[in-house]
PDB file of C-alpha atoms in Angstrom:
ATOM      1  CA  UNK A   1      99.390   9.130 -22.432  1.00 46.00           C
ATOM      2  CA  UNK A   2      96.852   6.096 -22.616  1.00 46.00           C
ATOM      3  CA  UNK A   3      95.433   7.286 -19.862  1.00 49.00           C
ATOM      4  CA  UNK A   4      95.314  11.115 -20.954  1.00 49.00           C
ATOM      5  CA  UNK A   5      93.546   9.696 -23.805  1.00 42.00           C
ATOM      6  CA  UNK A   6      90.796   7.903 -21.840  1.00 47.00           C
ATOM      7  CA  UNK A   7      90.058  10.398 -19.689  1.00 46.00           C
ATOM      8  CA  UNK A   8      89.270  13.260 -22.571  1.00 45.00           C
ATOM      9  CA  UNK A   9      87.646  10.825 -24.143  1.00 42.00           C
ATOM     10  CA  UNK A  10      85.584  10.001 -21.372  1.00 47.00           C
ATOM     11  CA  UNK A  11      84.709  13.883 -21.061  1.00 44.00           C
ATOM     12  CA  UNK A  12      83.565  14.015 -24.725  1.00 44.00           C
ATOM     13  CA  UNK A  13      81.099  11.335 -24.619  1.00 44.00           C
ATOM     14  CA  UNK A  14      80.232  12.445 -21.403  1.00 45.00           C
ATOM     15  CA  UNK A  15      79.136  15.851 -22.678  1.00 40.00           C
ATOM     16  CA  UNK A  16      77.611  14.363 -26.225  1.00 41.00           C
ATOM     17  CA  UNK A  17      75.798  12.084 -24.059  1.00 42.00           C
ATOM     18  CA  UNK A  18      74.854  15.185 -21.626  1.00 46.00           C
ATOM     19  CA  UNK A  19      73.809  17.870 -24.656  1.00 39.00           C
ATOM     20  CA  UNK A  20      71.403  15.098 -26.619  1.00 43.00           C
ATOM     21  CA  UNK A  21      69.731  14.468 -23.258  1.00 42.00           C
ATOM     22  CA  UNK A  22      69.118  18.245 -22.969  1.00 39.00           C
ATOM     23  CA  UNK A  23      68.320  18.439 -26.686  1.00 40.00           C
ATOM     24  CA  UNK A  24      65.898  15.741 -26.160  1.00 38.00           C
ATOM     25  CA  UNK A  25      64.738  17.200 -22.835  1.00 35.00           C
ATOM     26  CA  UNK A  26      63.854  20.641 -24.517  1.00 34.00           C
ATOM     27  CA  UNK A  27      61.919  18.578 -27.449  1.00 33.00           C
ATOM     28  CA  UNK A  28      59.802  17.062 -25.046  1.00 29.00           C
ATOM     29  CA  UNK A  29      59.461  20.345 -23.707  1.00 32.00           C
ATOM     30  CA  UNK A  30      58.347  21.988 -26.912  1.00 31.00           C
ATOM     31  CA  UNK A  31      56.043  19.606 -28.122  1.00 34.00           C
ATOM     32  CA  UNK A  32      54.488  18.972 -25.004  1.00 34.00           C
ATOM     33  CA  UNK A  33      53.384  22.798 -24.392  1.00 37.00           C
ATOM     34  CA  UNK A  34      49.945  23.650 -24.538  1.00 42.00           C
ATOM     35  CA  UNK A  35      49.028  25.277 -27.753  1.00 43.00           C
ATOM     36  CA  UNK A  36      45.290  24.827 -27.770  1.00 44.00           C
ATOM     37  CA  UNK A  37      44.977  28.058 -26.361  1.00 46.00           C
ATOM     38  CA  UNK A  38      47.510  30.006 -28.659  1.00 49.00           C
ATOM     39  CA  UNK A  39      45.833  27.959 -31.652  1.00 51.00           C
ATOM     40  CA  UNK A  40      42.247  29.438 -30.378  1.00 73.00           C
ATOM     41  CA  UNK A  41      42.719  32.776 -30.119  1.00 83.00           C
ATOM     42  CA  UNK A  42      41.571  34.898 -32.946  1.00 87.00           C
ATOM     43  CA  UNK A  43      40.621  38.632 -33.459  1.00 90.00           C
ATOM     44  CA  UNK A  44      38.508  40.811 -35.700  1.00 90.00           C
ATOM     45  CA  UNK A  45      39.489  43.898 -36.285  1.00 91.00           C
ATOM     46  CA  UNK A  46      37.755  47.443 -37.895  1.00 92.00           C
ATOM     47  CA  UNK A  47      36.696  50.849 -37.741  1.00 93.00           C
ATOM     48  CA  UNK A  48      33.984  52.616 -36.451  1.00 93.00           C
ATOM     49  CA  UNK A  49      32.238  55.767 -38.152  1.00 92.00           C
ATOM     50  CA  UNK A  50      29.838  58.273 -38.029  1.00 88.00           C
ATOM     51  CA  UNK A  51      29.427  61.293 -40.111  1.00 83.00           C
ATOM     52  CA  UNK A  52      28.637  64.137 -37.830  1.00 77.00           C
ATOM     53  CA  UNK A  53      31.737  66.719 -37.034  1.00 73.00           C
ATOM     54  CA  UNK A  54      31.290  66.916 -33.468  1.00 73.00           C
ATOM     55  CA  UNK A  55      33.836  67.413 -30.396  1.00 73.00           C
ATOM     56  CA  UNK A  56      32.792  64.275 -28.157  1.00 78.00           C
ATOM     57  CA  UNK A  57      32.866  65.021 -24.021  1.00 82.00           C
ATOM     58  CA  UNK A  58      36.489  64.232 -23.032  1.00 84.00           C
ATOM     59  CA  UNK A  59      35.658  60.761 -21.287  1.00 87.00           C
ATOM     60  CA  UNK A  60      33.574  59.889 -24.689  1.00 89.00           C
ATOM     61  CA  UNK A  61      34.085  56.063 -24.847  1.00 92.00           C
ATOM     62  CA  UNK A  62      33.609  53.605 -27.683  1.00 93.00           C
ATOM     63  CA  UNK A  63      32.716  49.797 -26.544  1.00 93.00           C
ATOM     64  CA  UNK A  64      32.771  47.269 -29.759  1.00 93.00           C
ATOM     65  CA  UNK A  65      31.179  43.839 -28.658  1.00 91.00           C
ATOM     66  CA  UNK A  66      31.274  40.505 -31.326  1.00 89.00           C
ATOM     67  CA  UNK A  67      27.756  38.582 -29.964  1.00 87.00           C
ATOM     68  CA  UNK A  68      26.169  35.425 -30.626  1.00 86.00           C
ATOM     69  CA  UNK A  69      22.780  36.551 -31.724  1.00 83.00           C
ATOM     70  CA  UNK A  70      21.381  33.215 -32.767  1.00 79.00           C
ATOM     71  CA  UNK A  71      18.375  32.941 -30.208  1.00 72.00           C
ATOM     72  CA  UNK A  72      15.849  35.604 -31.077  1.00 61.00           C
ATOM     73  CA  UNK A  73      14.083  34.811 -27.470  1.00 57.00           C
ATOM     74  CA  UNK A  74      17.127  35.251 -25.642  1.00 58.00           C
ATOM     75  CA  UNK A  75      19.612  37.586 -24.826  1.00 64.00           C
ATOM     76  CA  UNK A  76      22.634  38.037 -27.052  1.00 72.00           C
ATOM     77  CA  UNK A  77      25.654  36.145 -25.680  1.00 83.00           C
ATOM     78  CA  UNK A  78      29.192  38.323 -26.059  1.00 87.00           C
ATOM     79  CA  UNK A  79      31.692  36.367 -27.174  1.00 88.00           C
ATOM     80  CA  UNK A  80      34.402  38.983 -27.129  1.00 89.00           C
ATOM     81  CA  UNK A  81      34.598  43.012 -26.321  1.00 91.00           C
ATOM     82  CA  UNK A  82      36.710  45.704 -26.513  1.00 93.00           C
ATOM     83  CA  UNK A  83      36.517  49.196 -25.071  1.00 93.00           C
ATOM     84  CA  UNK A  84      37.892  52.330 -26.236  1.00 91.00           C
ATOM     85  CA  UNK A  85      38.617  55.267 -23.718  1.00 92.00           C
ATOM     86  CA  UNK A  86      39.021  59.192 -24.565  1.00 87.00           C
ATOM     87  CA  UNK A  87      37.641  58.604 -28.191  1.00 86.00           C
ATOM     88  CA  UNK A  88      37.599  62.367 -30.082  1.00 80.00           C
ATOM     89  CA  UNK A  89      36.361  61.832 -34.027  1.00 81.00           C
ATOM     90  CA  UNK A  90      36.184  59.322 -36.931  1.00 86.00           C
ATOM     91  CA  UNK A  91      37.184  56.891 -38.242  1.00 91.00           C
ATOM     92  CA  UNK A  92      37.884  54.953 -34.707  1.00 92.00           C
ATOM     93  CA  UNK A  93      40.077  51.505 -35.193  1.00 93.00           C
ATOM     94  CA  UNK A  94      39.239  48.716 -32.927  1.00 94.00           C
ATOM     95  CA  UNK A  95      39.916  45.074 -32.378  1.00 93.00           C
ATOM     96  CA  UNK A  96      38.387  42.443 -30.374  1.00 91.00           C
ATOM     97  CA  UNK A  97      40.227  39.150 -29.593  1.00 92.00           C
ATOM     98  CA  UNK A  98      38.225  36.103 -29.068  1.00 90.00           C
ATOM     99  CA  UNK A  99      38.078  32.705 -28.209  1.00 88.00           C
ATOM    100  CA  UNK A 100      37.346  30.219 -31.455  1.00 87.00           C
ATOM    101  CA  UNK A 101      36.422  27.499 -28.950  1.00 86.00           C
ATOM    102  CA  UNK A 102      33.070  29.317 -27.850  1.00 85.00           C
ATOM    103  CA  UNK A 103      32.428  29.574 -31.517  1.00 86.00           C
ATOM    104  CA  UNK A 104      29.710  27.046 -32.148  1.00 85.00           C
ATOM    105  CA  UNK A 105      28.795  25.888 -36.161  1.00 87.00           C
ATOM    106  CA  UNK A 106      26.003  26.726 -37.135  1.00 84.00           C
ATOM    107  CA  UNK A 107      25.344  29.843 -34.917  1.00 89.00           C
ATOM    108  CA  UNK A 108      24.934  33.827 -36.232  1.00 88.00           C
ATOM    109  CA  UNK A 109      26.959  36.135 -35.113  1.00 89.00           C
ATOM    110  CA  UNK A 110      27.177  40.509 -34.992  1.00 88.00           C
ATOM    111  CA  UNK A 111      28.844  43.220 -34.670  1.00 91.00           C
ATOM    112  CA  UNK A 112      27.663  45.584 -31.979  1.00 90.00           C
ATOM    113  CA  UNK A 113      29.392  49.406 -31.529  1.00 91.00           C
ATOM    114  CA  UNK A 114      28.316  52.146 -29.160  1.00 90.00           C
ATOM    115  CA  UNK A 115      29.676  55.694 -27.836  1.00 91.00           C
ATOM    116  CA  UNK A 116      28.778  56.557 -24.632  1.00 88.00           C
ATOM    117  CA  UNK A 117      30.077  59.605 -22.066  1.00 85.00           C
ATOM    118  CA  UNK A 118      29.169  58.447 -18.398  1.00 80.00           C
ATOM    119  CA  UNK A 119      25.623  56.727 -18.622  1.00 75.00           C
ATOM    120  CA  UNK A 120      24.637  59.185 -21.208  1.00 81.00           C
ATOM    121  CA  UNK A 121      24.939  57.427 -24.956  1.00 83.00           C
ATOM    122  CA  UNK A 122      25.577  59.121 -28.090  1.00 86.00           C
ATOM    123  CA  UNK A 123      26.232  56.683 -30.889  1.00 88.00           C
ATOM    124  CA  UNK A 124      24.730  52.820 -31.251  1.00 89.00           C
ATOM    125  CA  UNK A 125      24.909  51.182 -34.801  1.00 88.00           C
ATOM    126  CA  UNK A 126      21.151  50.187 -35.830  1.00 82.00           C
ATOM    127  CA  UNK A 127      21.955  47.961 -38.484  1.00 84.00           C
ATOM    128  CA  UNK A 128      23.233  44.273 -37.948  1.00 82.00           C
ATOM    129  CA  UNK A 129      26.694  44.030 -38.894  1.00 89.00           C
ATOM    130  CA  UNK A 130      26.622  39.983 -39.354  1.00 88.00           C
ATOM    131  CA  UNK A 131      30.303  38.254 -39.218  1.00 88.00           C
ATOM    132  CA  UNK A 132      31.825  34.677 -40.078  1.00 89.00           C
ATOM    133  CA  UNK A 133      34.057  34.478 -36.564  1.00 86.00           C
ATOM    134  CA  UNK A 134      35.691  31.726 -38.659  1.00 83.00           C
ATOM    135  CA  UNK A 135      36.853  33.700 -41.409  1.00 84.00           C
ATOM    136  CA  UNK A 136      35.911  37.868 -41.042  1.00 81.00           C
ATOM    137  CA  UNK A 137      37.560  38.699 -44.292  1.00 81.00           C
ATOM    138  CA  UNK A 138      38.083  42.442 -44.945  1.00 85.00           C
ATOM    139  CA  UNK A 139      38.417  44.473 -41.878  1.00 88.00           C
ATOM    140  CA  UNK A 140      34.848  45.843 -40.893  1.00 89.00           C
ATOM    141  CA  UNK A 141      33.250  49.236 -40.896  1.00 92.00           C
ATOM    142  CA  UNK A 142      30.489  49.936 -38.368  1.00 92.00           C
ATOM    143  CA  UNK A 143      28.926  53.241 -39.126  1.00 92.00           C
ATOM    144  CA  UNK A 144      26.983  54.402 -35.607  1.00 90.00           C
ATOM    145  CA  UNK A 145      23.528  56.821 -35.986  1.00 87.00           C
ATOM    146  CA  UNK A 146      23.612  59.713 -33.485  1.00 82.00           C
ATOM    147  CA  UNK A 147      21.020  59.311 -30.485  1.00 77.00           C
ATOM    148  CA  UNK A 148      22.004  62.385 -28.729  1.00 58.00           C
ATOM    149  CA  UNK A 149      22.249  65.932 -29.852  1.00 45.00           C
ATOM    150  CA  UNK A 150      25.510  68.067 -28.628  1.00 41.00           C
ATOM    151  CA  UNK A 151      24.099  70.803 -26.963  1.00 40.00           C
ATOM    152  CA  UNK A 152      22.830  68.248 -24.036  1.00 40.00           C
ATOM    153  CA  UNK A 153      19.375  67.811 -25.660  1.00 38.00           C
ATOM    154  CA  UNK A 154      17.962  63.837 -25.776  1.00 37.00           C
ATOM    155  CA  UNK A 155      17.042  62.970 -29.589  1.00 40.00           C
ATOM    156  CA  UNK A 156      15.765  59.237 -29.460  1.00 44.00           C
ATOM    157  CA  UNK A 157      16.426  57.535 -33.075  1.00 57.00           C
ATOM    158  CA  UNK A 158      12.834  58.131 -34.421  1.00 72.00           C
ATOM    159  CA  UNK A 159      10.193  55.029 -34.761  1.00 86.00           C
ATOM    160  CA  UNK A 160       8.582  57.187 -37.999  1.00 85.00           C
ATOM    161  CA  UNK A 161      10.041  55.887 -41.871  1.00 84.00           C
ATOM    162  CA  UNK A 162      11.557  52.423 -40.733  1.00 86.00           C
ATOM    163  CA  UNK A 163      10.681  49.188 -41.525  1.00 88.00           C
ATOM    164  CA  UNK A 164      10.564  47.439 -38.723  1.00 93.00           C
ATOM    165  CA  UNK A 165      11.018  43.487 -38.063  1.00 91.00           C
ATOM    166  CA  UNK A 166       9.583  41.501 -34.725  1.00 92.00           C
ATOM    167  CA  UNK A 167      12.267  39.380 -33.146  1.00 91.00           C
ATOM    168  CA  UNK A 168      10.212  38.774 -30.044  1.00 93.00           C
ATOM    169  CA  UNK A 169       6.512  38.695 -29.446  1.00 94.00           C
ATOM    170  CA  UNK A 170       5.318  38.340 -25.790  1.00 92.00           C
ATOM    171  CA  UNK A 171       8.767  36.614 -24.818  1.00 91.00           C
ATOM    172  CA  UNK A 172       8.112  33.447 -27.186  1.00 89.00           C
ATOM    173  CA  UNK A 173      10.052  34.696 -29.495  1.00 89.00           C
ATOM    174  CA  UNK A 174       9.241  34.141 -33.441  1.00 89.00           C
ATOM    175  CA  UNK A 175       8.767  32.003 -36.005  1.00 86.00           C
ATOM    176  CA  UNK A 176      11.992  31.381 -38.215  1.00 75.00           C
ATOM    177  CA  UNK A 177      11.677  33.387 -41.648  1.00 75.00           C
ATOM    178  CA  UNK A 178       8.072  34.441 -40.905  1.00 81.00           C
ATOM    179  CA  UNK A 179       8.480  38.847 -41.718  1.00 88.00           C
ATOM    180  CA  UNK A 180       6.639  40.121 -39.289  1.00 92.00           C
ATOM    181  CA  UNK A 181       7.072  43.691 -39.715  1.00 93.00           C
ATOM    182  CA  UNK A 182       5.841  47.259 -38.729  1.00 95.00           C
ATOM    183  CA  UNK A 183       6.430  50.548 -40.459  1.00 94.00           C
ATOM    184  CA  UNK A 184       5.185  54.014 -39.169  1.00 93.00           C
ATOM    185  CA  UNK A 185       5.239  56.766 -41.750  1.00 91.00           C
ATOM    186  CA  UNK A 186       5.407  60.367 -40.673  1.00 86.00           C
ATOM    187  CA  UNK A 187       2.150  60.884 -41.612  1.00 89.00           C
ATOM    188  CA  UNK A 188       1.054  58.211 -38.524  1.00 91.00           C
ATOM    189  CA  UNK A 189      -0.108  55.793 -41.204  1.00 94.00           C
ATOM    190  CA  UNK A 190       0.676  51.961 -40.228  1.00 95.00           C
ATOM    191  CA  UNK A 191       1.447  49.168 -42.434  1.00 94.00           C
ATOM    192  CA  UNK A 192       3.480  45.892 -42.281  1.00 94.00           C
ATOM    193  CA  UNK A 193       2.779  42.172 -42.227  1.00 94.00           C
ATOM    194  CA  UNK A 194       1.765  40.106 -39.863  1.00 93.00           C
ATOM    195  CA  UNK A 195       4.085  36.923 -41.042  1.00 92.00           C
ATOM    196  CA  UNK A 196       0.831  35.992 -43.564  1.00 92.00           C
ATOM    197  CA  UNK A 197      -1.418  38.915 -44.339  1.00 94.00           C
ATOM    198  CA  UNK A 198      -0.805  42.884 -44.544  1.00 95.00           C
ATOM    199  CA  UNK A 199      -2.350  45.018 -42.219  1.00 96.00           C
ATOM    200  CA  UNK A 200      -3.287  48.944 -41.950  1.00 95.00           C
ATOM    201  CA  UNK A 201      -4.046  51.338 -39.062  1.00 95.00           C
ATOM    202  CA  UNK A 202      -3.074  54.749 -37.777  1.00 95.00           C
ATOM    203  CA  UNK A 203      -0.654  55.480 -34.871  1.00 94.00           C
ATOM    204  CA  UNK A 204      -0.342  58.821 -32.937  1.00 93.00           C
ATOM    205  CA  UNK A 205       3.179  59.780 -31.347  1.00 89.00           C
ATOM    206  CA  UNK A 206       4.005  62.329 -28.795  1.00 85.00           C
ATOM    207  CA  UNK A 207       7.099  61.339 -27.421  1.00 81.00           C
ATOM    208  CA  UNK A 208       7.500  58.175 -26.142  1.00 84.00           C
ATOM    209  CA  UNK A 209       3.543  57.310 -26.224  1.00 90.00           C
ATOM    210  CA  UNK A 210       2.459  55.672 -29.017  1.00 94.00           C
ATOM    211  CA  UNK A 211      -1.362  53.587 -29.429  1.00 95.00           C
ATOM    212  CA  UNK A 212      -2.435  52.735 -32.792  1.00 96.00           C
ATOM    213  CA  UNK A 213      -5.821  53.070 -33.795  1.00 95.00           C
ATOM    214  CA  UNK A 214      -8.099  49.819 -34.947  1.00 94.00           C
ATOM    215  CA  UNK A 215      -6.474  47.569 -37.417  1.00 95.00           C
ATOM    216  CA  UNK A 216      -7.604  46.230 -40.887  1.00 94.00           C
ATOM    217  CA  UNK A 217      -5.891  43.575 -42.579  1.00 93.00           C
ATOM    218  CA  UNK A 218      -6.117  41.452 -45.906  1.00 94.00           C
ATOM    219  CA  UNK A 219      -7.327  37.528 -45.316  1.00 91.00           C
ATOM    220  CA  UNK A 220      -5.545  34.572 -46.272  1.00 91.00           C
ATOM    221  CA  UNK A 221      -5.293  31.620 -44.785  1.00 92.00           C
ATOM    222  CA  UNK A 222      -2.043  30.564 -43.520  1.00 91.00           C
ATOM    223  CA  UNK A 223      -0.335  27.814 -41.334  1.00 92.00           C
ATOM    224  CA  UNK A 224      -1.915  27.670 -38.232  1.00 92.00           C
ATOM    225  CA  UNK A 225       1.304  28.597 -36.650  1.00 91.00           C
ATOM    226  CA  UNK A 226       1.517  31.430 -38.563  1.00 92.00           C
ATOM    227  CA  UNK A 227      -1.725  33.120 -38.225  1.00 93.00           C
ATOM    228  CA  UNK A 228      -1.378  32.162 -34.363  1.00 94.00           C
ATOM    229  CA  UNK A 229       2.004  34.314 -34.236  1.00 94.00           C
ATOM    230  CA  UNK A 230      -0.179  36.682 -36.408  1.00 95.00           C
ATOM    231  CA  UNK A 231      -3.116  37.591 -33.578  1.00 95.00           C
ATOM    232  CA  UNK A 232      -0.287  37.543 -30.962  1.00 95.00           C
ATOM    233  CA  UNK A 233       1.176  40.554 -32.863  1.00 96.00           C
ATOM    234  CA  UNK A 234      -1.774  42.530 -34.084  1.00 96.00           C
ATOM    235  CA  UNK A 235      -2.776  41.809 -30.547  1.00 96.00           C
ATOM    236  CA  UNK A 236       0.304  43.227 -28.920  1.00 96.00           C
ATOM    237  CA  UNK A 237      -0.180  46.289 -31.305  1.00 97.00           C
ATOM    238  CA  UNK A 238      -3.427  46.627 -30.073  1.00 95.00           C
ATOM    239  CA  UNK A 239      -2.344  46.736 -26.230  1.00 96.00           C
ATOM    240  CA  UNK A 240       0.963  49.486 -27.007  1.00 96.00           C
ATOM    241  CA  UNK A 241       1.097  52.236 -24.921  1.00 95.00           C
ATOM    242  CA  UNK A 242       4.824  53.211 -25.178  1.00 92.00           C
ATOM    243  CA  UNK A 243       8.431  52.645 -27.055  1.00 91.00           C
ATOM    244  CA  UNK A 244      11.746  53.362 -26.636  1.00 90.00           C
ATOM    245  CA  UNK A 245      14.685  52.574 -29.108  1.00 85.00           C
ATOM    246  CA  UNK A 246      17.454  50.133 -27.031  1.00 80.00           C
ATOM    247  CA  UNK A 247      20.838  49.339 -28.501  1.00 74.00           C
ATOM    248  CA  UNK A 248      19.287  50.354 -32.325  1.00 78.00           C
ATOM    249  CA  UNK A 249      15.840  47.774 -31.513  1.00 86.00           C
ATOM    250  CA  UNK A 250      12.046  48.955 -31.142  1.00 91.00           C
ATOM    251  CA  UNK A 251      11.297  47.736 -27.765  1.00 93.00           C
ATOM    252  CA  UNK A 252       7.007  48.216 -27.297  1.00 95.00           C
ATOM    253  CA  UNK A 253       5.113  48.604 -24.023  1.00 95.00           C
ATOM    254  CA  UNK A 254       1.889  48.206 -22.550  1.00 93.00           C
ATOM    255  CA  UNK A 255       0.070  50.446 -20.221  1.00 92.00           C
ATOM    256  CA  UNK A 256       1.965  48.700 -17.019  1.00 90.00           C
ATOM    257  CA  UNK A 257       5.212  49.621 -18.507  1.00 91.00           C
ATOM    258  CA  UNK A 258       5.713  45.791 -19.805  1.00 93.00           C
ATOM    259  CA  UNK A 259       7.808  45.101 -22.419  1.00 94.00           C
ATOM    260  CA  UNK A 260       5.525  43.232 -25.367  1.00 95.00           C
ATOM    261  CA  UNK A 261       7.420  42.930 -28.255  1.00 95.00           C
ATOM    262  CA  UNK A 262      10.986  43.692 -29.701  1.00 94.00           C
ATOM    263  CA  UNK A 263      11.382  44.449 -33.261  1.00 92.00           C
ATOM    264  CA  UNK A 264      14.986  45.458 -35.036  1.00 88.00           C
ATOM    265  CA  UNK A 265      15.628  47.633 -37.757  1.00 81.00           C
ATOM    266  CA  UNK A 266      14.652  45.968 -41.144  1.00 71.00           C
ATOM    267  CA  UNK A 267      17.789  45.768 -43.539  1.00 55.00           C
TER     268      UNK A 267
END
């Protein structure tokens, strides 16, 4: 009997002893798994509009991109993309996931949509849809212009009645909260600042070409920074031959076809 008794006794510690190593085996486990990576991820989430009632091409595609745009004389950098296939009308949801680590304090950061069939695009948004990463609060709406017309005709988003503002200038870039701006009225009459004084002039538009006529300006004396960025943009006015509209931005041109100066839409 004593020795029934020592023996099931034996068992039960043996398995008490055997679950609290497991139990302490899968604790370790647990608290030892990497959650960085879990803890990091994040999304933003939204809709994308437009108000025309149009039947898109069947492989119609919507591509929603969340972009460091910090560095006016650089590129943006995409943090995080999604893309759409098949899309056929408004409102289109979307969500991008993201990593919070390539988040970096301080930085600005945008919302970028587009609708495009093949290489042809339809929709871009040409406002700046600015977003905390950190904390995006209410889902987003991105409302996209129409830069194609459905019966296969190209309609470029128009330079005329916009208020233009430089982000680049001869690939230096531009001075932080110095407006340089540019507005064409239908009329061809030019007026905007140069980041000190207002200027004047006349542009003529067929197409793509553009050249603007000699400019007058007002004269006050500035920063010498600032009037420097100033020549470098009248001057680059001066010099335009051409435009086209890229991703919702005024990209100029000289007469070799060279990009001079890069200008978004004014909000």
């Amino acid at each position: 009997m004593r020795n029934g008794l020592a023996k099931t006794l034996s068992i039960a510690a043996a398995l008490v002893v055997g679950i609290g190593a497991l139990g302490g085996a899968a604790l370790f486990l647990t608290t030892s798994m990497p959650t960085s990576s879990l803890a990091a991820e994040k999304t933003v989430s939204g809709k994308v509009v437009y108000r025309e009632r149009i039947a898109l091409p069947p492989e119609a595609s919507l591509t929603v991109q969340l972009s460091d745009v910090s560095l006016a004389d650089a590129p943006s950098k995409v943090i995080g993309e999604t893309r759409i296939e098949s899309v056929q009308g408004s409102p289109i949801p979307f969500a991008i996931n993201f990593d919070m680590d390539q988040i970096q304090p301080g930085h600005s950061y945008a919302l970028q949509a587009r609708i495009s069939a093949g290489d042809t695009l339809w929709f871009v948004n040409d406002e700046r849809y600015a977003i905390d990463p950190e904390n995006p609060g209410e889902p987003a709406e991105i409302k996209v212009v129409m830069v194609r017309k459905s019966g296969d005709e190209g309609a470029a988003i128009g330079i005329e009645g916009k208020d233009w503002l430089a982000e680049d200038i001869q690939g230096g870039g531009v001075i932080d909260n110095a407006q340089t701006t540019l507005t064409v009225s239908t009329d061809g009459a030019v007026s905007g600042s140069g980041g000190c004084n207002r200027y004047f002039s006349k542009a003529t538009v067929t197409g793509e070409n553009i050249s603007f006529a000699e400019i007058g300006s007002t004269y006050v004396q500035c920063p010498p920074a600032l009037m420097n960025q100033e020549r470098k943009f009248l001057d680059v006015l001066g010099k335009t031959r051409s435009y086209k509209i890229d991703m919702g931005k005024l990209v100029l041109f000289d007469d070799e076809g060279k990009e001079v100066a890069r200008l978004a839409q004014s909000l």
